Every structure is written in structure tokens, then in C-alpha cells.
Amino acid sequence: MHDPKVFRSMHKERFGAEPKIFVGPGRVNLIGEHTDYAEGFVMPAAINFSTLAGISPRTDGKIAIYSENQGEERVFDDGVQAKRSQHWTDYPMGVTAILAGEGHKIPGFNLSIWSDVPLSSGLSSSAALEVATALAVLDLAGASYPGPKLARLCQRAENEFVGANCGIMDQFISINAQKDHALLLDCRDLSFKLAPIPEHVALVIANTMVKHSVAGGDYPTRRRESEAACAVIASHRAGVPFLRDATLEDLEKWGSEMEPKSYLRAKHVISEDLRTVAACEALLKGNMKELGRLMAEAHRSYSQDFDGSCAEADAMVALAQDLPGLIGARLTGGGFGGCTINLVEQTEAAKFAEALGKRYAEKTGIAPQIHVCHASGGAHRLE
Ligand code: GLA
């Protein structure tokens, strides 16, 4: 992580005021992909890559936002903006606008941002930024929210202000994560169950270096395709507003009325919900073999039925299969690139990471980034 002392003095030098600093972690999803917006189940964990947001008040009503990663500062002379400007500041400004819309009086402020969550890698750099900003701005406004409600507000910032049609998973885990745990989230009522990640298991995150984006065309297309299948089922059986409510039997019964693509997308989503709940059971029972099997099946389904993978991610998963220590591997996050998550025996993790990196580079000609991570706690203030 960035040295908070350096970050603090950077903010002080730039803005002439002492900041309060807040942290929002990125996340990795162990299983449960494209199920959150269908009100189903996901099982993510926060990771030890995060975004820092430093905030100090201003008296002139202006909002200044500086990103050390972008090397850019933007000043909004008239404070909170009503609309996006297709700029990276849309994320922090979106959160600020949503909070203002909730009735909070938000004075002018200086916000500085720094992050080590790799961008466009499926590790939720956007949610980390939204969540760190939300804590910072709320502190300034003298307000706070329970975690699940705050996650919804940050999701709204992304849906309504930024214009990316994401679900609730990323914001939820960034806020509500617990160290050394994965969290099984019911995306319908936001109830959750914590599942400890055993000490002998490492989270090895392998970045294919193929850029992923939720705002891009493929994510919303897949979402539409799966929702079209749901509409067919709903036309026959009441009480299926989301694929969460559908069964594999429904799919077999009315699948012939769906576009073949929609049928396959729904097959992934419905079966992924079942796998995700089963994976949490396996993790809680310490049944690593079953967890690995479910992850393998989830990757197959994500790649072949949902068509959410890419050649590089498929290669990264395939190349991991016979490496010593592997428990399970699959593509994580929104898809079409980004990272794979590998659950690996801790004692083998370093060697595993090295061997996987070498194999991937040989196979694809791309130098990957491979990180041995651990499950971190949720967003908080840095003292
Ligand atoms: C992105 C979105 C999430 C979720 C995943 C896919 O990370 O932000 O809401 O839909 O993709 O599981």
C-alpha cells in the first residue's frame, strides 16, 4: 500500500490543509458471476489492493479532485455537478452527487486519490474509488450509513451518474468485507454469511493484462441476453422477475422459445447461483476438493455458456490446472479479460505464481502480473 504519510504530506502540500484519509479495498470474486443483477448469490472477498481518499474542507464552495495515478487535478468552481463529464472524476463526483441528492449539505472540499488496484482488471477499482470517496464525503458532511445502504448509494452513483449498469457486489464487499473471510451475499435482500478462508489457502490473482470494462459493450449485452430469457420464463410463470427465481426445469420447459444465446446465458446464471451457494457450504466445511470442482465448473459455464471469457483468460485457467497446490481456478469479475482467481495451498503459492506466469508468457507472449493476495477488511478511516 502507498505510505499514508507520503500521501498525507502530498495532500497537505497541494491543498495546504491536513486531510482525513479513508481506504476502500478492491475485491476478488471467488464464485458467482453475473448473478448479482439477477438478485442471486455472489461470494467475493476484499483484497489487499486499495484506494486511498484524502479529504479536507474548503471555504469557497469549490470541489477540487486530484488523482495521483492520473497526475491530474480538476476543480469544479460551482461544487457538486448534476451530470457526468466522461472523465475519471465522474466516480468521486457521482458519489458526491448521489449523497447530495440524499439531502446532505456538502461543503466545498479537496479530495486526493491514490490507488494500487489495477485498473480495468476486474478487481473493482471503480468500487474502491466510490467507496473511499463516500466515506470521505460523508465524514465531511457529518453523516454515516449502515454498510448495505451505503453500498446501494455507491452502486447508484455508478448506475445513474457514471452510466455503468453494474450490480451490487463490488460496492457491497468493498464496504462490508472482513479480514480473512469470503462473504456469501444474497443480492436480493443483502443478507450475508461470512466464510473464513483457511490459513493454508492463498488467493493468487493472475492478471491476463487483457483490459476489462463494465461500461463497454459486452457486459450490458450479456445482461440483456440473460434478462430476455427471464422475460420468456416470466411470460409463463408468474413470480419470476429475476433469474434468481427461475429453475433449470423452467429453462428446459421454455428454452425453445428463447434465442439460443439467451438460453445459454440464463443456463449460466441459474446454475451459477446453485454453485455459489454450494461453494460457500464447501468452504465452510473445509471441503477444498469440492470447492475446486465448483470453481472449474463455474469457469466452464462462464466461458462456454455465458461467453464471458476470452482466449487469454481460458489459457490462464487451463495452464494452472496441473500446477502443484492448485485448489481451483476461474476467471473473476465482469469478464472479457481481467484476472483469474486461483485458490492455492499457501506453501506452494510463490512457486505456483512463478510457474503460472512463465507458462502464460510462453503461451501468449504477454507478461502477466501475478499477485499472492489475502482477504482484507472493508473500507475504513486510516488514523
Ligand atoms: C462487475 C460488476 C458486478 C458484477 C460482476 C460480474 O464486477 O460491477 O456488479 O455484475 O461484474 O459478476
mmCIF file of C-alpha atoms and ligand atoms in Angstrom:
data_model
loop_
_atom_site.group_PDB
_atom_site.id
_atom_site.type_symbol
_atom_site.label_atom_id
_atom_site.label_comp_id
_atom_site.label_asym_id
_atom_site.label_seq_id
_atom_site.Cartn_x
_atom_site.Cartn_y
_atom_site.Cartn_z
ATOM 1 C CA MET A 1 0.000 0.000 0.000
ATOM 2 C CA HIS A 2 1.004 3.601 -0.551
ATOM 3 C CA ASP A 3 2.739 5.031 2.505
ATOM 4 C CA PRO A 4 -0.086 7.016 4.163
ATOM 5 C CA LYS A 5 2.469 9.515 5.497
ATOM 6 C CA VAL A 6 3.626 10.335 1.983
ATOM 7 C CA PHE A 7 0.014 10.539 0.812
ATOM 8 C CA ARG A 8 -0.839 12.859 3.703
ATOM 9 C CA SER A 9 2.028 15.247 3.014
ATOM 10 C CA MET A 10 1.225 15.203 -0.700
ATOM 11 C CA HIS A 11 -2.325 16.374 0.080
ATOM 12 C CA LYS A 12 -1.014 18.983 2.527
ATOM 13 C CA GLU A 13 1.460 20.387 0.065
ATOM 14 C CA ARG A 14 -1.074 20.587 -2.748
ATOM 15 C CA PHE A 15 -4.029 21.941 -0.798
ATOM 16 C CA GLY A 16 -2.445 23.499 2.289
ATOM 17 C CA ALA A 17 -4.646 21.526 4.666
ATOM 18 C CA GLU A 18 -4.401 18.365 6.735
ATOM 19 C CA PRO A 19 -6.553 15.565 5.203
ATOM 20 C CA LYS A 20 -8.548 12.807 6.800
ATOM 21 C CA ILE A 21 -7.770 9.595 4.934
ATOM 22 C CA PHE A 22 -10.135 6.767 4.028
ATOM 23 C CA VAL A 23 -9.416 3.384 2.433
ATOM 24 C CA GLY A 24 -11.616 1.422 0.002
ATOM 25 C CA PRO A 25 -10.363 -2.041 -0.970
ATOM 26 C CA GLY A 26 -10.661 -3.764 -4.350
ATOM 27 C CA ARG A 27 -12.151 -7.239 -4.455
ATOM 28 C CA VAL A 28 -11.874 -10.645 -5.981
ATOM 29 C CA ASN A 29 -14.924 -12.798 -6.577
ATOM 30 C CA LEU A 30 -14.402 -16.456 -5.702
ATOM 31 C CA ILE A 31 -17.588 -17.544 -7.473
ATOM 32 C CA GLY A 32 -20.966 -16.144 -8.600
ATOM 33 C CA GLU A 33 -20.533 -14.155 -11.806
ATOM 34 C CA HIS A 34 -23.270 -12.065 -13.462
ATOM 35 C CA THR A 35 -25.687 -13.218 -10.799
ATOM 36 C CA ASP A 36 -25.818 -10.026 -8.711
ATOM 37 C CA TYR A 37 -28.073 -8.010 -11.034
ATOM 38 C CA ALA A 38 -30.321 -11.090 -11.286
ATOM 39 C CA GLU A 39 -30.772 -10.829 -7.486
ATOM 40 C CA GLY A 40 -28.802 -14.051 -6.961
ATOM 41 C CA PHE A 41 -25.694 -15.047 -4.995
ATOM 42 C CA VAL A 42 -22.032 -13.999 -5.118
ATOM 43 C CA MET A 43 -19.058 -14.896 -2.928
ATOM 44 C CA PRO A 44 -16.369 -12.209 -3.069
ATOM 45 C CA ALA A 45 -13.578 -11.173 -0.690
ATOM 46 C CA ALA A 46 -11.845 -7.805 -0.400
ATOM 47 C CA ILE A 47 -8.139 -7.845 -1.266
ATOM 48 C CA ASN A 48 -5.026 -6.047 -0.113
ATOM 49 C CA PHE A 49 -5.102 -3.624 -3.030
ATOM 50 C CA SER A 50 -6.964 -0.439 -2.257
ATOM 51 C CA THR A 51 -7.745 3.184 -2.975
ATOM 52 C CA LEU A 52 -6.933 5.998 -0.571
ATOM 53 C CA ALA A 53 -9.077 9.130 -0.484
ATOM 54 C CA GLY A 54 -7.777 12.128 1.479
ATOM 55 C CA ILE A 55 -10.235 14.924 2.161
ATOM 56 C CA SER A 56 -10.041 18.436 3.614
ATOM 57 C CA PRO A 57 -12.735 21.133 3.686
ATOM 58 C CA ARG A 58 -12.675 24.357 1.616
ATOM 59 C CA THR A 59 -14.450 27.582 2.409
ATOM 60 C CA ASP A 60 -15.066 28.763 -1.182
ATOM 61 C CA GLY A 61 -17.620 26.044 -2.085
ATOM 62 C CA LYS A 62 -15.363 24.620 -4.811
ATOM 63 C CA ILE A 63 -14.585 20.946 -5.186
ATOM 64 C CA ALA A 64 -11.020 20.047 -6.189
ATOM 65 C CA ILE A 65 -10.226 16.449 -7.074
ATOM 66 C CA TYR A 66 -6.693 15.268 -7.655
ATOM 67 C CA SER A 67 -5.593 11.789 -8.673
ATOM 68 C CA GLU A 68 -2.005 10.877 -8.154
ATOM 69 C CA ASN A 69 -2.420 7.969 -10.591
ATOM 70 C CA GLN A 70 -3.800 10.198 -13.331
ATOM 71 C CA GLY A 71 -1.423 13.027 -12.426
ATOM 72 C CA GLU A 72 -4.350 15.402 -12.878
ATOM 73 C CA GLU A 73 -6.323 17.871 -10.768
ATOM 74 C CA ARG A 74 -9.758 19.148 -11.657
ATOM 75 C CA VAL A 75 -11.551 21.995 -9.913
ATOM 76 C CA PHE A 76 -15.338 22.334 -10.024
ATOM 77 C CA ASP A 77 -15.973 26.017 -9.302
ATOM 78 C CA ASP A 78 -19.650 25.572 -8.561
ATOM 79 C CA GLY A 79 -19.311 22.492 -6.369
ATOM 80 C CA VAL A 80 -21.452 19.393 -6.852
ATOM 81 C CA GLN A 81 -22.213 18.596 -10.506
ATOM 82 C CA ALA A 82 -25.515 17.234 -11.743
ATOM 83 C CA LYS A 83 -24.152 15.308 -14.724
ATOM 84 C CA ARG A 84 -21.214 13.162 -15.761
ATOM 85 C CA SER A 85 -18.458 14.567 -17.920
ATOM 86 C CA GLN A 86 -16.948 11.322 -19.274
ATOM 87 C CA HIS A 87 -13.881 11.834 -17.137
ATOM 88 C CA TRP A 88 -12.334 9.792 -14.295
ATOM 89 C CA THR A 89 -13.717 12.375 -11.831
ATOM 90 C CA ASP A 90 -17.203 11.006 -12.621
ATOM 91 C CA TYR A 91 -16.668 8.308 -9.978
ATOM 92 C CA PRO A 92 -15.931 10.573 -6.993
ATOM 93 C CA MET A 93 -18.279 13.280 -8.288
ATOM 94 C CA GLY A 94 -21.024 10.701 -8.874
ATOM 95 C CA VAL A 95 -20.844 9.573 -5.270
ATOM 96 C CA THR A 96 -20.862 13.186 -4.080
ATOM 97 C CA ALA A 97 -23.882 13.995 -6.257
ATOM 98 C CA ILE A 98 -25.819 10.947 -5.006
ATOM 99 C CA LEU A 99 -25.086 11.895 -1.390
ATOM 100 C CA ALA A 100 -26.135 15.479 -2.065
ATOM 101 C CA GLY A 101 -29.321 14.090 -3.614
ATOM 102 C CA GLU A 102 -29.989 12.266 -0.340
ATOM 103 C CA GLY A 103 -30.213 15.665 1.323
ATOM 104 C CA HIS A 104 -26.716 16.022 2.782
ATOM 105 C CA LYS A 105 -25.281 19.526 2.829
ATOM 106 C CA ILE A 106 -21.879 19.077 1.251
ATOM 107 C CA PRO A 107 -19.431 21.959 1.643
ATOM 108 C CA GLY A 108 -16.554 22.544 -0.767
ATOM 109 C CA PHE A 109 -13.631 20.162 -0.378
ATOM 110 C CA ASN A 110 -10.270 18.982 -1.635
ATOM 111 C CA LEU A 111 -10.053 15.298 -2.437
ATOM 112 C CA SER A 112 -6.864 13.496 -3.301
ATOM 113 C CA ILE A 113 -6.847 9.970 -4.578
ATOM 114 C CA TRP A 114 -4.285 7.262 -4.924
ATOM 115 C CA SER A 115 -4.824 3.611 -5.770
ATOM 116 C CA ASP A 116 -2.909 0.391 -6.305
ATOM 117 C CA VAL A 117 -5.965 -1.541 -7.531
ATOM 118 C CA PRO A 118 -5.037 -2.381 -11.121
ATOM 119 C CA LEU A 119 -7.410 -0.527 -13.496
ATOM 120 C CA SER A 120 -9.698 -2.421 -15.893
ATOM 121 C CA SER A 121 -8.620 -5.760 -14.438
ATOM 122 C CA GLY A 122 -11.876 -6.984 -12.967
ATOM 123 C CA LEU A 123 -10.730 -6.170 -9.403
ATOM 124 C CA SER A 124 -13.217 -3.325 -8.878
ATOM 125 C CA SER A 125 -11.031 -0.272 -8.971
ATOM 126 C CA SER A 126 -14.239 1.729 -9.564
ATOM 127 C CA ALA A 127 -15.975 0.447 -6.449
ATOM 128 C CA ALA A 128 -12.837 1.027 -4.359
ATOM 129 C CA LEU A 129 -12.788 4.645 -5.526
ATOM 130 C CA GLU A 130 -16.519 5.149 -4.972
ATOM 131 C CA VAL A 131 -16.449 3.664 -1.508
ATOM 132 C CA ALA A 132 -13.338 5.533 -0.306
ATOM 133 C CA THR A 133 -14.876 8.766 -1.620
ATOM 134 C CA ALA A 134 -18.224 8.031 0.029
ATOM 135 C CA LEU A 135 -16.633 7.598 3.467
ATOM 136 C CA ALA A 136 -14.598 10.784 2.981
ATOM 137 C CA VAL A 137 -17.511 12.945 1.849
ATOM 138 C CA LEU A 138 -19.872 11.554 4.482
ATOM 139 C CA ASP A 139 -17.333 12.322 7.185
ATOM 140 C CA LEU A 140 -17.159 15.892 5.927
ATOM 141 C CA ALA A 141 -20.957 16.120 5.963
ATOM 142 C CA GLY A 142 -21.042 14.632 9.477
ATOM 143 C CA ALA A 143 -23.172 11.686 8.378
ATOM 144 C CA SER A 144 -22.933 7.916 8.094
ATOM 145 C CA TYR A 145 -24.927 4.927 6.817
ATOM 146 C CA PRO A 146 -25.139 1.245 7.622
ATOM 147 C CA GLY A 147 -22.916 -0.740 5.205
ATOM 148 C CA PRO A 148 -25.622 -2.253 2.973
ATOM 149 C CA LYS A 149 -27.355 1.113 2.464
ATOM 150 C CA LEU A 150 -24.052 2.807 1.648
ATOM 151 C CA ALA A 151 -23.285 0.077 -0.881
ATOM 152 C CA ARG A 152 -26.605 0.805 -2.629
ATOM 153 C CA LEU A 153 -25.795 4.533 -2.768
ATOM 154 C CA CYS A 154 -22.377 3.842 -4.306
ATOM 155 C CA GLN A 155 -23.963 1.455 -6.804
ATOM 156 C CA ARG A 156 -26.427 4.193 -7.725
ATOM 157 C CA ALA A 157 -23.515 6.551 -8.355
ATOM 158 C CA GLU A 158 -22.149 4.076 -10.873
ATOM 159 C CA ASN A 159 -25.541 3.244 -12.444
ATOM 160 C CA GLU A 160 -27.059 6.717 -12.573
ATOM 161 C CA PHE A 161 -24.109 9.112 -12.718
ATOM 162 C CA VAL A 162 -21.283 7.186 -14.377
ATOM 163 C CA GLY A 163 -23.737 5.236 -16.533
ATOM 164 C CA ALA A 164 -22.354 1.713 -15.977
ATOM 165 C CA ASN A 165 -25.063 -0.845 -15.384
ATOM 166 C CA CYS A 166 -23.299 -2.874 -12.668
ATOM 167 C CA GLY A 167 -24.849 -4.868 -9.826
ATOM 168 C CA ILE A 168 -24.278 -4.514 -6.082
ATOM 169 C CA MET A 169 -21.440 -6.980 -5.488
ATOM 170 C CA ASP A 170 -18.371 -4.761 -5.767
ATOM 171 C CA GLN A 171 -19.533 -1.850 -3.645
ATOM 172 C CA PHE A 172 -21.013 -4.221 -1.081
ATOM 173 C CA ILE A 173 -17.850 -6.221 -0.488
ATOM 174 C CA SER A 174 -15.596 -3.156 -0.522
ATOM 175 C CA ILE A 175 -17.619 -1.782 2.399
ATOM 176 C CA ASN A 176 -18.636 -4.901 4.312
ATOM 177 C CA ALA A 177 -15.677 -7.250 3.910
ATOM 178 C CA GLN A 178 -13.980 -8.898 6.847
ATOM 179 C CA LYS A 179 -10.340 -9.811 7.031
ATOM 180 C CA ASP A 180 -9.555 -13.453 6.179
ATOM 181 C CA HIS A 181 -13.142 -14.105 5.091
ATOM 182 C CA ALA A 182 -15.141 -14.501 1.919
ATOM 183 C CA LEU A 183 -18.749 -13.341 2.064
ATOM 184 C CA LEU A 184 -21.733 -15.121 0.565
ATOM 185 C CA LEU A 185 -24.110 -12.327 -0.360
ATOM 186 C CA ASP A 186 -27.770 -12.694 -1.204
ATOM 187 C CA CYS A 187 -28.125 -9.839 -3.674
ATOM 188 C CA ARG A 188 -31.882 -9.753 -3.166
ATOM 189 C CA ASP A 189 -32.091 -8.724 0.481
ATOM 190 C CA LEU A 190 -28.377 -8.057 1.067
ATOM 191 C CA SER A 191 -28.191 -10.588 3.877
ATOM 192 C CA PHE A 192 -24.847 -12.368 4.033
ATOM 193 C CA LYS A 193 -22.863 -15.184 5.566
ATOM 194 C CA LEU A 194 -19.148 -14.955 6.306
ATOM 195 C CA ALA A 195 -16.961 -17.904 5.388
ATOM 196 C CA PRO A 196 -13.420 -17.976 6.802
ATOM 197 C CA ILE A 197 -10.701 -18.608 4.245
ATOM 198 C CA PRO A 198 -8.457 -21.203 5.890
ATOM 199 C CA GLU A 199 -4.921 -20.090 6.683
ATOM 200 C CA HIS A 200 -3.425 -22.709 4.384
ATOM 201 C CA VAL A 201 -5.186 -21.205 1.341
ATOM 202 C CA ALA A 202 -3.699 -18.312 -0.683
ATOM 203 C CA LEU A 203 -5.573 -16.128 -3.166
ATOM 204 C CA VAL A 204 -3.365 -15.996 -6.241
ATOM 205 C CA ILE A 205 -4.661 -13.383 -8.644
ATOM 206 C CA ALA A 206 -3.360 -13.644 -12.196
ATOM 207 C CA ASN A 207 -3.838 -10.646 -14.463
ATOM 208 C CA THR A 208 -4.143 -11.627 -18.122
ATOM 209 C CA MET A 209 -3.398 -7.970 -18.986
ATOM 210 C CA VAL A 210 -6.414 -8.029 -21.307
ATOM 211 C CA LYS A 211 -8.459 -4.951 -20.379
ATOM 212 C CA HIS A 212 -11.911 -5.442 -18.952
ATOM 213 C CA SER A 213 -14.646 -2.789 -18.656
ATOM 214 C CA VAL A 214 -18.190 -2.831 -17.257
ATOM 215 C CA ALA A 215 -19.144 0.262 -19.221
ATOM 216 C CA GLY A 216 -18.105 -1.361 -22.527
ATOM 217 C CA GLY A 217 -20.437 -3.193 -24.877
ATOM 218 C CA ASP A 218 -20.142 -6.843 -23.790
ATOM 219 C CA TYR A 219 -21.242 -6.556 -20.165
ATOM 220 C CA PRO A 220 -24.566 -4.825 -20.915
ATOM 221 C CA THR A 221 -25.124 -7.135 -23.900
ATOM 222 C CA ARG A 222 -24.789 -10.254 -21.769
ATOM 223 C CA ARG A 223 -27.029 -8.681 -19.171
ATOM 224 C CA ARG A 224 -29.708 -8.006 -21.780
ATOM 225 C CA GLU A 225 -29.411 -11.505 -23.233
ATOM 226 C CA SER A 226 -29.895 -13.153 -19.857
ATOM 227 C CA GLU A 227 -32.766 -10.821 -18.957
ATOM 228 C CA ALA A 228 -34.518 -11.686 -22.233
ATOM 229 C CA ALA A 229 -34.502 -15.354 -21.173
ATOM 230 C CA CYS A 230 -36.010 -14.363 -17.843
ATOM 231 C CA ALA A 231 -38.816 -12.496 -19.623
ATOM 232 C CA VAL A 232 -39.732 -15.669 -21.548
ATOM 233 C CA ILE A 233 -39.959 -17.684 -18.337
ATOM 234 C CA ALA A 234 -41.930 -14.882 -16.650
ATOM 235 C CA SER A 235 -44.451 -14.915 -19.504
ATOM 236 C CA HIS A 236 -45.363 -18.485 -18.487
ATOM 237 C CA ARG A 237 -44.849 -18.500 -14.780
ATOM 238 C CA ALA A 238 -45.685 -15.570 -12.531
ATOM 239 C CA GLY A 239 -43.214 -14.663 -9.816
ATOM 240 C CA VAL A 240 -40.038 -14.761 -11.881
ATOM 241 C CA PRO A 241 -38.992 -11.114 -12.044
ATOM 242 C CA PHE A 242 -35.319 -12.151 -11.964
ATOM 243 C CA LEU A 243 -33.345 -15.243 -12.949
ATOM 244 C CA ARG A 244 -32.831 -15.786 -9.233
ATOM 245 C CA ASP A 245 -36.425 -17.007 -9.200
ATOM 246 C CA ALA A 246 -36.058 -19.347 -12.181
ATOM 247 C CA THR A 247 -35.074 -23.021 -12.102
ATOM 248 C CA LEU A 248 -33.214 -25.234 -14.554
ATOM 249 C CA GLU A 249 -36.563 -27.007 -15.103
ATOM 250 C CA ASP A 250 -38.139 -23.697 -16.207
ATOM 251 C CA LEU A 251 -35.311 -23.292 -18.653
ATOM 252 C CA GLU A 252 -35.793 -26.736 -20.155
ATOM 253 C CA LYS A 253 -39.542 -26.192 -20.394
ATOM 254 C CA TRP A 254 -39.487 -22.857 -22.212
ATOM 255 C CA GLY A 255 -35.932 -22.678 -23.519
ATOM 256 C CA SER A 256 -37.065 -23.439 -27.073
ATOM 257 C CA GLU A 257 -38.873 -20.077 -27.134
ATOM 258 C CA MET A 258 -35.656 -18.210 -26.360
ATOM 259 C CA GLU A 259 -32.908 -17.003 -28.643
ATOM 260 C CA PRO A 260 -30.233 -19.733 -28.392
ATOM 261 C CA LYS A 261 -27.814 -17.189 -26.894
ATOM 262 C CA SER A 262 -30.297 -16.108 -24.253
ATOM 263 C CA TYR A 263 -30.917 -19.720 -23.306
ATOM 264 C CA LEU A 264 -27.205 -20.257 -22.699
ATOM 265 C CA ARG A 265 -26.752 -17.014 -20.728
ATOM 266 C CA ALA A 266 -29.646 -17.976 -18.463
ATOM 267 C CA LYS A 267 -28.288 -21.501 -18.073
ATOM 268 C CA HIS A 268 -25.099 -19.975 -16.736
ATOM 269 C CA VAL A 269 -26.837 -17.601 -14.338
ATOM 270 C CA ILE A 270 -29.292 -20.142 -12.914
ATOM 271 C CA SER A 271 -26.642 -22.831 -12.441
ATOM 272 C CA GLU A 272 -24.119 -20.301 -11.088
ATOM 273 C CA ASP A 273 -26.476 -19.419 -8.227
ATOM 274 C CA LEU A 274 -26.625 -23.101 -7.252
ATOM 275 C CA ARG A 275 -22.831 -23.438 -7.490
ATOM 276 C CA THR A 276 -22.223 -20.315 -5.438
ATOM 277 C CA VAL A 277 -24.358 -21.445 -2.516
ATOM 278 C CA ALA A 278 -22.744 -24.910 -2.723
ATOM 279 C CA ALA A 279 -19.259 -23.351 -2.840
ATOM 280 C CA CYS A 280 -19.912 -21.493 0.406
ATOM 281 C CA GLU A 281 -21.020 -24.750 2.053
ATOM 282 C CA ALA A 282 -17.854 -26.451 0.797
ATOM 283 C CA LEU A 283 -15.668 -23.619 2.100
ATOM 284 C CA LEU A 284 -17.394 -23.702 5.494
ATOM 285 C CA LYS A 285 -16.896 -27.469 5.714
ATOM 286 C CA GLY A 286 -13.264 -27.201 4.604
ATOM 287 C CA ASN A 287 -14.035 -29.345 1.566
ATOM 288 C CA MET A 288 -11.454 -27.830 -0.770
ATOM 289 C CA LYS A 289 -11.823 -30.542 -3.366
ATOM 290 C CA GLU A 290 -15.499 -29.748 -3.840
ATOM 291 C CA LEU A 291 -14.788 -26.012 -3.870
ATOM 292 C CA GLY A 292 -12.203 -26.539 -6.626
ATOM 293 C CA ARG A 293 -14.626 -28.652 -8.632
ATOM 294 C CA LEU A 294 -17.307 -25.964 -8.396
ATOM 295 C CA MET A 295 -14.826 -23.281 -9.484
ATOM 296 C CA ALA A 296 -13.821 -25.360 -12.507
ATOM 297 C CA GLU A 297 -17.450 -25.882 -13.487
ATOM 298 C CA ALA A 298 -18.135 -22.166 -12.928
ATOM 299 C CA HIS A 299 -15.329 -21.247 -15.313
ATOM 300 C CA ARG A 300 -16.572 -23.659 -17.951
ATOM 301 C CA SER A 301 -20.060 -22.213 -17.653
ATOM 302 C CA TYR A 302 -18.827 -18.589 -17.675
ATOM 303 C CA SER A 303 -16.656 -19.202 -20.708
ATOM 304 C CA GLN A 304 -18.825 -21.523 -22.813
ATOM 305 C CA ASP A 305 -22.434 -20.791 -21.846
ATOM 306 C CA PHE A 306 -22.176 -17.138 -20.883
ATOM 307 C CA ASP A 307 -19.434 -16.394 -23.436
ATOM 308 C CA GLY A 308 -17.898 -14.084 -20.831
ATOM 309 C CA SER A 309 -14.255 -15.115 -21.099
ATOM 310 C CA CYS A 310 -11.510 -14.600 -23.693
ATOM 311 C CA ALA A 311 -8.734 -16.791 -25.101
ATOM 312 C CA GLU A 312 -6.156 -15.399 -22.675
ATOM 313 C CA ALA A 313 -8.284 -15.994 -19.558
ATOM 314 C CA ASP A 314 -9.134 -19.507 -20.741
ATOM 315 C CA ALA A 315 -5.411 -20.111 -21.227
ATOM 316 C CA MET A 316 -4.586 -18.751 -17.752
ATOM 317 C CA VAL A 317 -7.126 -21.126 -16.188
ATOM 318 C CA ALA A 318 -6.012 -24.125 -18.282
ATOM 319 C CA LEU A 319 -2.315 -23.530 -17.578
ATOM 320 C CA ALA A 320 -2.952 -23.579 -13.822
ATOM 321 C CA GLN A 321 -4.653 -26.968 -13.778
ATOM 322 C CA ASP A 322 -1.701 -29.297 -13.190
ATOM 323 C CA LEU A 323 0.461 -26.949 -11.128
ATOM 324 C CA PRO A 324 1.178 -28.228 -7.602
ATOM 325 C CA GLY A 325 -1.014 -26.696 -4.898
ATOM 326 C CA LEU A 326 -3.978 -25.654 -7.053
ATOM 327 C CA ILE A 327 -7.384 -25.982 -5.384
ATOM 328 C CA GLY A 328 -9.462 -24.170 -8.007
ATOM 329 C CA ALA A 329 -9.126 -21.555 -10.769
ATOM 330 C CA ARG A 330 -11.545 -19.404 -12.714
ATOM 331 C CA LEU A 331 -11.943 -16.038 -14.380
ATOM 332 C CA THR A 332 -13.134 -13.474 -11.821
ATOM 333 C CA GLY A 333 -15.186 -10.289 -12.220
ATOM 334 C CA GLY A 334 -17.138 -8.774 -15.079
ATOM 335 C CA GLY A 335 -15.409 -10.807 -17.794
ATOM 336 C CA PHE A 336 -13.863 -10.496 -21.272
ATOM 337 C CA GLY A 337 -10.391 -10.129 -19.764
ATOM 338 C CA GLY A 338 -9.014 -9.106 -16.410
ATOM 339 C CA CYS A 339 -7.864 -11.582 -13.790
ATOM 340 C CA THR A 340 -8.232 -15.192 -12.823
ATOM 341 C CA ILE A 341 -8.537 -16.219 -9.178
ATOM 342 C CA ASN A 342 -6.553 -19.252 -8.138
ATOM 343 C CA LEU A 343 -7.053 -20.787 -4.711
ATOM 344 C CA VAL A 344 -3.690 -22.333 -3.942
ATOM 345 C CA GLU A 345 -2.113 -24.122 -0.987
ATOM 346 C CA GLN A 346 -0.178 -21.414 0.858
ATOM 347 C CA THR A 347 3.036 -23.464 0.934
ATOM 348 C CA GLU A 348 3.022 -23.704 -2.884
ATOM 349 C CA ALA A 349 1.739 -20.198 -3.639
ATOM 350 C CA ALA A 350 5.025 -18.483 -4.512
ATOM 351 C CA LYS A 351 6.185 -21.306 -6.766
ATOM 352 C CA PHE A 352 2.723 -21.564 -8.302
ATOM 353 C CA ALA A 353 2.701 -17.848 -9.143
ATOM 354 C CA GLU A 354 6.101 -18.029 -10.758
ATOM 355 C CA ALA A 355 5.347 -21.135 -12.804
ATOM 356 C CA LEU A 356 1.959 -19.820 -13.967
ATOM 357 C CA GLY A 357 3.498 -16.516 -15.036
ATOM 358 C CA LYS A 358 6.174 -18.295 -17.029
ATOM 359 C CA ARG A 359 3.729 -20.651 -18.727
ATOM 360 C CA TYR A 360 1.352 -17.821 -19.619
ATOM 361 C CA ALA A 361 4.118 -15.668 -21.088
ATOM 362 C CA GLU A 362 5.365 -18.585 -23.190
ATOM 363 C CA LYS A 363 1.885 -19.417 -24.418
ATOM 364 C CA THR A 364 0.559 -15.926 -25.173
ATOM 365 C CA GLY A 365 3.622 -13.692 -25.487
ATOM 366 C CA ILE A 366 2.108 -11.431 -22.808
ATOM 367 C CA ALA A 367 3.897 -10.804 -19.494
ATOM 368 C CA PRO A 368 1.190 -11.226 -16.840
ATOM 369 C CA GLN A 369 1.113 -9.763 -13.332
ATOM 370 C CA ILE A 370 0.575 -12.366 -10.657
ATOM 371 C CA HIS A 371 -0.129 -11.429 -7.056
ATOM 372 C CA VAL A 372 -0.326 -13.595 -3.975
ATOM 373 C CA CYS A 373 -3.064 -11.798 -2.029
ATOM 374 C CA HIS A 374 -5.028 -12.207 1.151
ATOM 375 C CA ALA A 375 -8.593 -11.362 2.115
ATOM 376 C CA SER A 376 -8.696 -7.913 3.730
ATOM 377 C CA GLY A 377 -11.173 -5.981 5.825
ATOM 378 C CA GLY A 378 -13.664 -3.497 4.394
ATOM 379 C CA ALA A 379 -13.436 0.271 3.916
ATOM 380 C CA HIS A 380 -12.399 2.364 6.914
ATOM 381 C CA ARG A 381 -10.693 5.520 8.092
ATOM 382 C CA LEU A 382 -6.900 5.466 8.409
ATOM 383 C CA GLU A 383 -5.859 7.037 11.677
HETATM 384 C C1 GLA B 1 -18.744 -6.408 -12.436
HETATM 385 C C2 GLA B 1 -19.944 -5.680 -11.860
HETATM 386 C C3 GLA B 1 -20.625 -6.533 -10.792
HETATM 387 C C4 GLA B 1 -20.923 -7.943 -11.304
HETATM 388 C C5 GLA B 1 -19.688 -8.546 -11.977
HETATM 389 C C6 GLA B 1 -19.988 -9.856 -12.652
HETATM 390 O O1 GLA B 1 -17.761 -6.554 -11.459
HETATM 391 O O2 GLA B 1 -19.560 -4.448 -11.302
HETATM 392 O O3 GLA B 1 -21.780 -5.909 -10.336
HETATM 393 O O4 GLA B 1 -22.024 -7.933 -12.154
HETATM 394 O O5 GLA B 1 -19.128 -7.667 -12.934
HETATM 395 O O6 GLA B 1 -20.249 -10.833 -11.717
#
